XYZ file of C-alpha atoms in Angstrom:
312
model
C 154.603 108.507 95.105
C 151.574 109.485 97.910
C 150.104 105.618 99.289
C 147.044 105.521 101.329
C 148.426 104.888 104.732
C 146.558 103.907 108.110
C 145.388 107.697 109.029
C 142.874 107.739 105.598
C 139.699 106.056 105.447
C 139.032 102.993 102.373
C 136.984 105.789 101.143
C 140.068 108.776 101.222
C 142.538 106.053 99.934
C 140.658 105.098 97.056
C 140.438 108.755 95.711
C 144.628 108.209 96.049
C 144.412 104.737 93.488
C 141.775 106.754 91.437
C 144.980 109.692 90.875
C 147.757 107.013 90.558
C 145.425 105.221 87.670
C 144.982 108.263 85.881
C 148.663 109.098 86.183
C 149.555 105.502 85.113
C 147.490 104.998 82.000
C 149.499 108.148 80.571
C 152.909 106.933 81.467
C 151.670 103.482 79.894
C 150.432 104.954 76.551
C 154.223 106.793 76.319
C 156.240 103.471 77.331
C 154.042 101.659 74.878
C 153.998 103.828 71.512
C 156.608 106.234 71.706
C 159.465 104.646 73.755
C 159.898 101.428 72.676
C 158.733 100.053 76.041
C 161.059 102.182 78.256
C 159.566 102.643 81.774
C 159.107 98.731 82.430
C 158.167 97.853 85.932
C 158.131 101.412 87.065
C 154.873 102.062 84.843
C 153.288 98.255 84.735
C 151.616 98.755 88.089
C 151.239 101.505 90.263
C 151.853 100.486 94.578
C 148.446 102.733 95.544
C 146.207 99.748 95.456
C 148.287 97.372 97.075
C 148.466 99.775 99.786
C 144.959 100.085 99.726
C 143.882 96.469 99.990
C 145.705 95.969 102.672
C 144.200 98.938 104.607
C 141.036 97.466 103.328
C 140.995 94.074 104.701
C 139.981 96.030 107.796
C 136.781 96.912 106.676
C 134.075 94.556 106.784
C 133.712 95.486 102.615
C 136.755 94.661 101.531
C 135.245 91.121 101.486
C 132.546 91.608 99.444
C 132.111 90.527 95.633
C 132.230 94.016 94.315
C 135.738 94.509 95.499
C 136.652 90.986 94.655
C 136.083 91.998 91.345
C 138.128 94.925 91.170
C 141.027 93.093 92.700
C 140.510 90.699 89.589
C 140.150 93.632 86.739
C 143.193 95.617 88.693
C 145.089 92.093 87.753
C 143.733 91.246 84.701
C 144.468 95.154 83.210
C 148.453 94.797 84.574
C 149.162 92.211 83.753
C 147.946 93.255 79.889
C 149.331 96.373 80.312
C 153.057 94.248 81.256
C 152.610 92.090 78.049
C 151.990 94.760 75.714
C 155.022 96.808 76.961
C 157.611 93.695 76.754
C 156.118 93.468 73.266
C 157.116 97.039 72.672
C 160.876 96.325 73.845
C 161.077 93.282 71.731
C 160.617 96.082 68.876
C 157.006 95.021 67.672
C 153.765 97.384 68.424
C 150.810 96.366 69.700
C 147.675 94.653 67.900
C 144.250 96.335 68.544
C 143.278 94.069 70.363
C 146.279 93.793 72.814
C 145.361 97.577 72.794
C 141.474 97.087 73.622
C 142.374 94.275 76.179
C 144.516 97.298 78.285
C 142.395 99.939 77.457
C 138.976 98.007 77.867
C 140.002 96.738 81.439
C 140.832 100.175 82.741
C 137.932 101.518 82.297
C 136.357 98.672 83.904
C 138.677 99.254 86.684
C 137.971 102.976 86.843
C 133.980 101.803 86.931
C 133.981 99.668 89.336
C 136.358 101.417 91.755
C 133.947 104.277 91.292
C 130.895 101.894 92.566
C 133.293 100.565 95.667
C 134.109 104.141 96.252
C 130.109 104.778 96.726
C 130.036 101.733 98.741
C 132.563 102.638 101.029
C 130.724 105.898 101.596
C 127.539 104.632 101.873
C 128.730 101.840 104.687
C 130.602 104.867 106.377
C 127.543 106.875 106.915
C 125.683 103.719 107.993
C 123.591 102.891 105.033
C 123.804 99.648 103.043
C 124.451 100.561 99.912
C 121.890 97.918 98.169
C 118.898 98.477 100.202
C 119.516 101.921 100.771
C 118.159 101.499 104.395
C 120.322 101.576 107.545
C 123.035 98.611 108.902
C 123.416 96.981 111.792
C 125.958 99.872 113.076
C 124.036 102.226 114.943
C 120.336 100.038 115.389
C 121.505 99.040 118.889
C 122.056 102.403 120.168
C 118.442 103.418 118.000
C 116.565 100.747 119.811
C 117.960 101.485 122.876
C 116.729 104.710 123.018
C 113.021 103.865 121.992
C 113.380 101.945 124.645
C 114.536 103.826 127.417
C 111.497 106.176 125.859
C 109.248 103.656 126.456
C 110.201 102.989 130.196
C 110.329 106.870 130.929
C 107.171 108.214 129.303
C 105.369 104.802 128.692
C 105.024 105.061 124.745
C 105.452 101.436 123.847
C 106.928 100.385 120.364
C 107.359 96.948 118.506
C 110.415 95.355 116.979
C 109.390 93.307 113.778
C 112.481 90.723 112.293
C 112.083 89.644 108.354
C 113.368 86.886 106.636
C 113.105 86.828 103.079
C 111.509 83.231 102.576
C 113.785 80.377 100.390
C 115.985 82.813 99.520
C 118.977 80.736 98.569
C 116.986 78.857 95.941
C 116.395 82.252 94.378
C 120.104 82.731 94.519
C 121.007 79.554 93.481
C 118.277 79.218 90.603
C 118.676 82.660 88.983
C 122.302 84.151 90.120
C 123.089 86.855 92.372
C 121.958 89.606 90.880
C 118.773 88.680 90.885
C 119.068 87.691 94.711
C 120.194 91.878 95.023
C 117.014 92.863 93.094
C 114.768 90.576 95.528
C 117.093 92.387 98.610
C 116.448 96.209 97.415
C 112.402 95.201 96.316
C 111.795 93.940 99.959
C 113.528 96.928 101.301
C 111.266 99.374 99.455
C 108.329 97.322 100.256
C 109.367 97.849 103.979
C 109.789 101.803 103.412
C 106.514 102.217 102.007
C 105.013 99.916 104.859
C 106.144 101.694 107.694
C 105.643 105.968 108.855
C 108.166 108.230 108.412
C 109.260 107.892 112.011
C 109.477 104.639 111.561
C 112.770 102.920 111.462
C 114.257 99.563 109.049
C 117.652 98.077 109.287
C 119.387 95.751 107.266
C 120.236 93.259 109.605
C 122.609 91.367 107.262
C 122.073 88.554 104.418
C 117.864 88.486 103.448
C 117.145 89.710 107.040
C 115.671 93.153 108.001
C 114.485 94.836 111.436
C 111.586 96.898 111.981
C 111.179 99.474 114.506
C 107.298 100.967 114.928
C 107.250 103.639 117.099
C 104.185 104.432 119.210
C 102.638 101.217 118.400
C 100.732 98.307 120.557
C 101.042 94.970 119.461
C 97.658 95.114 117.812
C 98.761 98.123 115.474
C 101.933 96.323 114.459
C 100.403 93.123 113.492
C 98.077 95.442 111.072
C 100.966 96.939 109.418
C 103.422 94.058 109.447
C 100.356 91.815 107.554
C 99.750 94.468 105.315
C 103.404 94.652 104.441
C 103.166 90.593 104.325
C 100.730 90.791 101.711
C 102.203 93.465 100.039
C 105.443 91.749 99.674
C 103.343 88.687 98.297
C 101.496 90.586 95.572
C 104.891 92.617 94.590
C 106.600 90.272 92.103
C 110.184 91.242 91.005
C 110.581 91.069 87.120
C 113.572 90.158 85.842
C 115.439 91.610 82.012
C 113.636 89.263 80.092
C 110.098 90.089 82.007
C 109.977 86.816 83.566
C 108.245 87.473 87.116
C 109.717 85.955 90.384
C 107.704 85.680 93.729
C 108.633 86.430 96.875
C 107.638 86.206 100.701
C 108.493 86.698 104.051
C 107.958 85.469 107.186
C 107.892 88.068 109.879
C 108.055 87.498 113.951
C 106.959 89.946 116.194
C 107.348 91.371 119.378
C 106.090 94.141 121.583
C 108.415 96.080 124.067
C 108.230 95.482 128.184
C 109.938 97.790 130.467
C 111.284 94.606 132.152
C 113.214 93.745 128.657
C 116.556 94.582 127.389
C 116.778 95.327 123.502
C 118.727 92.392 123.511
C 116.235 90.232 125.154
C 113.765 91.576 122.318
C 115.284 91.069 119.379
C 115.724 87.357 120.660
C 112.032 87.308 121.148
C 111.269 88.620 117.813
C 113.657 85.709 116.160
C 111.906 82.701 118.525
C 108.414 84.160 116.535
C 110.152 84.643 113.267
C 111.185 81.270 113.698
C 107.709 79.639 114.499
C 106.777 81.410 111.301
C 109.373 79.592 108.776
C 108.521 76.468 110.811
C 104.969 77.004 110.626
C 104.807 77.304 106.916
C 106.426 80.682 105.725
C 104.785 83.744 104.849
C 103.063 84.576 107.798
C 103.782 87.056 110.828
C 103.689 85.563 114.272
C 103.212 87.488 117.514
C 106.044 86.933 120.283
C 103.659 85.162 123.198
C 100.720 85.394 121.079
C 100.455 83.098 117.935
C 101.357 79.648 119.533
C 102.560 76.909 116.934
C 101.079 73.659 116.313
C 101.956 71.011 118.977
C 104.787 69.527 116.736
C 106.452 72.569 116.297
C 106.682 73.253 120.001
C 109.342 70.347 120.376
C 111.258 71.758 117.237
C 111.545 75.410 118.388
C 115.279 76.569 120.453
C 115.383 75.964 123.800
C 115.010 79.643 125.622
C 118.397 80.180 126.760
C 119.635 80.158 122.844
C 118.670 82.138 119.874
C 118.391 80.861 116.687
C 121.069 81.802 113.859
C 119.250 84.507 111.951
C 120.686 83.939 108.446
C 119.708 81.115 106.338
C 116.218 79.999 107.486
C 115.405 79.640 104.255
């Protein structure tokens, strides 16, 4: 029997559980109705995805709910498919619904392997598969070269970070699903908001980067507010047509041949922090907006940068 092994990608290997599956649900339908139960352990669970979720704890995915949930449908269907066939050998045939709880699992299975399969290729070519816009893997090397740009032909650019405002309560009060609908809205409110040339990342959790191109600090405040308000007056509705608001606070900074990408991004959180701490729902300029007096005291000291997931 073929296993993924080390030289395929998640992606290649999955195509290999996909085949064995296939193969499997044949061999199971024989053992079950036509051979007394004959086949046993040899049919009850094919050795392809074991393989394969070992070779995928490598991945940053393989730690994600979607495959957490095809670990626990690859289970669920075996270990119905195991029952059914000792059932067989004991001489009695299966119920319907012993039937339906094989059956009605594997194509589950087949589902949602199909949807990790996507994932896998999406993450590969450096897309998040959600948001549809680009991951962390590659931005550095994508801001880097604005910015060497910048400091040979003196066309400036800003860097804009986004933080999806409360975000865990929207998690927490109406499940995750919702919290992915709020994710993918905010990411096509940031691809109409920006030019073509533009560039978006997905930074990771509700956080996004913005790359304008081109563009003073002036010009990027005007299209950063207008995607602020935007964002505002863009509720998501949910299945039943309840609406659910959401904001963002944005911080912003504008490139200086004296400062690393690194040194920018950091910049861009310091603001983006001012803004949750100033309120929410507001864009604050690096150097620029200066927070109130008590908020001075509160914000990191300079040497440190702020974790940039759960603001809130």
């Amino acid at each position: 029997m073929t296993e993924p092994t080390d030289t395929l990608s998640p992606t290649e290997a999955l195509g290999i559980v996909l085949d064995e599956h296939l193969r499997w649900i044949g061999q199971w339908h024989r053992a079950a109705f036509f051979r007394g139960g004959q086949g046993g352990e040899r049919v009850s669970a094919p050795a392809s995805f074991a393989a394969w979720c070992v070779a995928a704890n490598k991945d940053d995915l393989a730690h994600q709910p979607a495959v957490e949930k095809l670990v626990t449908l690859h289970e669920q269907m075996h270990r119905n498919a195991k029952l059914v066939l000792l059932k067989a050998a004991a001489g009695d045939a299966p119920t319907e619904s012993e039937y339906e709880s094989v059956i009605g699992r594997f194509e589950e299975f087949v589902l949602q392997l199909r949807r990790v399969e996507r994932a896998f290729g999406a993450a590969a070519s450096g897309l998040d598969p959600l948001t549809g816009l680009r991951t962390r893997r590659g931005m550095q090397e994508a801001l880097e070269r604005e910015q060497n740009r910048f400091r040979r032909a003196g066309q400036g650019f800003c860097i804009a970070l986004c933080d999806i405002d409360k975000f865990k309560g929207i998690n927490d009060t109406y499940g995750h699903d919702v919290g992915d609908r709020v994710l993918a809205a905010t990411a096509a409110a940031i691809s109409r908001g920006i030019r073509s040339f533009d560039e978006a990342f997905r930074m990771g959790g509700e956080e996004f980067l913005v790359c304008l191109k081109e563009t003073s600090l002036d010009e990027g405040y005007r299209v950063i507010e207008r995607l602020r308000i935007d964002l505002m007056r863009s509720p998501i509705t949910l299945p039943a047509g309840r609406l659910v608001s959401v904001t963002a606070s944005f911080g912003l900074v504008e490139a200086e041949p004296d400062l690393s990408v690194e040194d920018l991004i950091v910049c861009a959180d310091r603001a983006l922090y001012q803004a949750k701490n100033a309120g929410r729902n507001r864009v604050i300029r690096h150097g620029i907006d200066k927070p109130r007096e008590e908020l001075v005291a509160a914000a990191p000291a300079p040497a440190k940068k702020p974790a940039p997931r759960g603001r809130g």
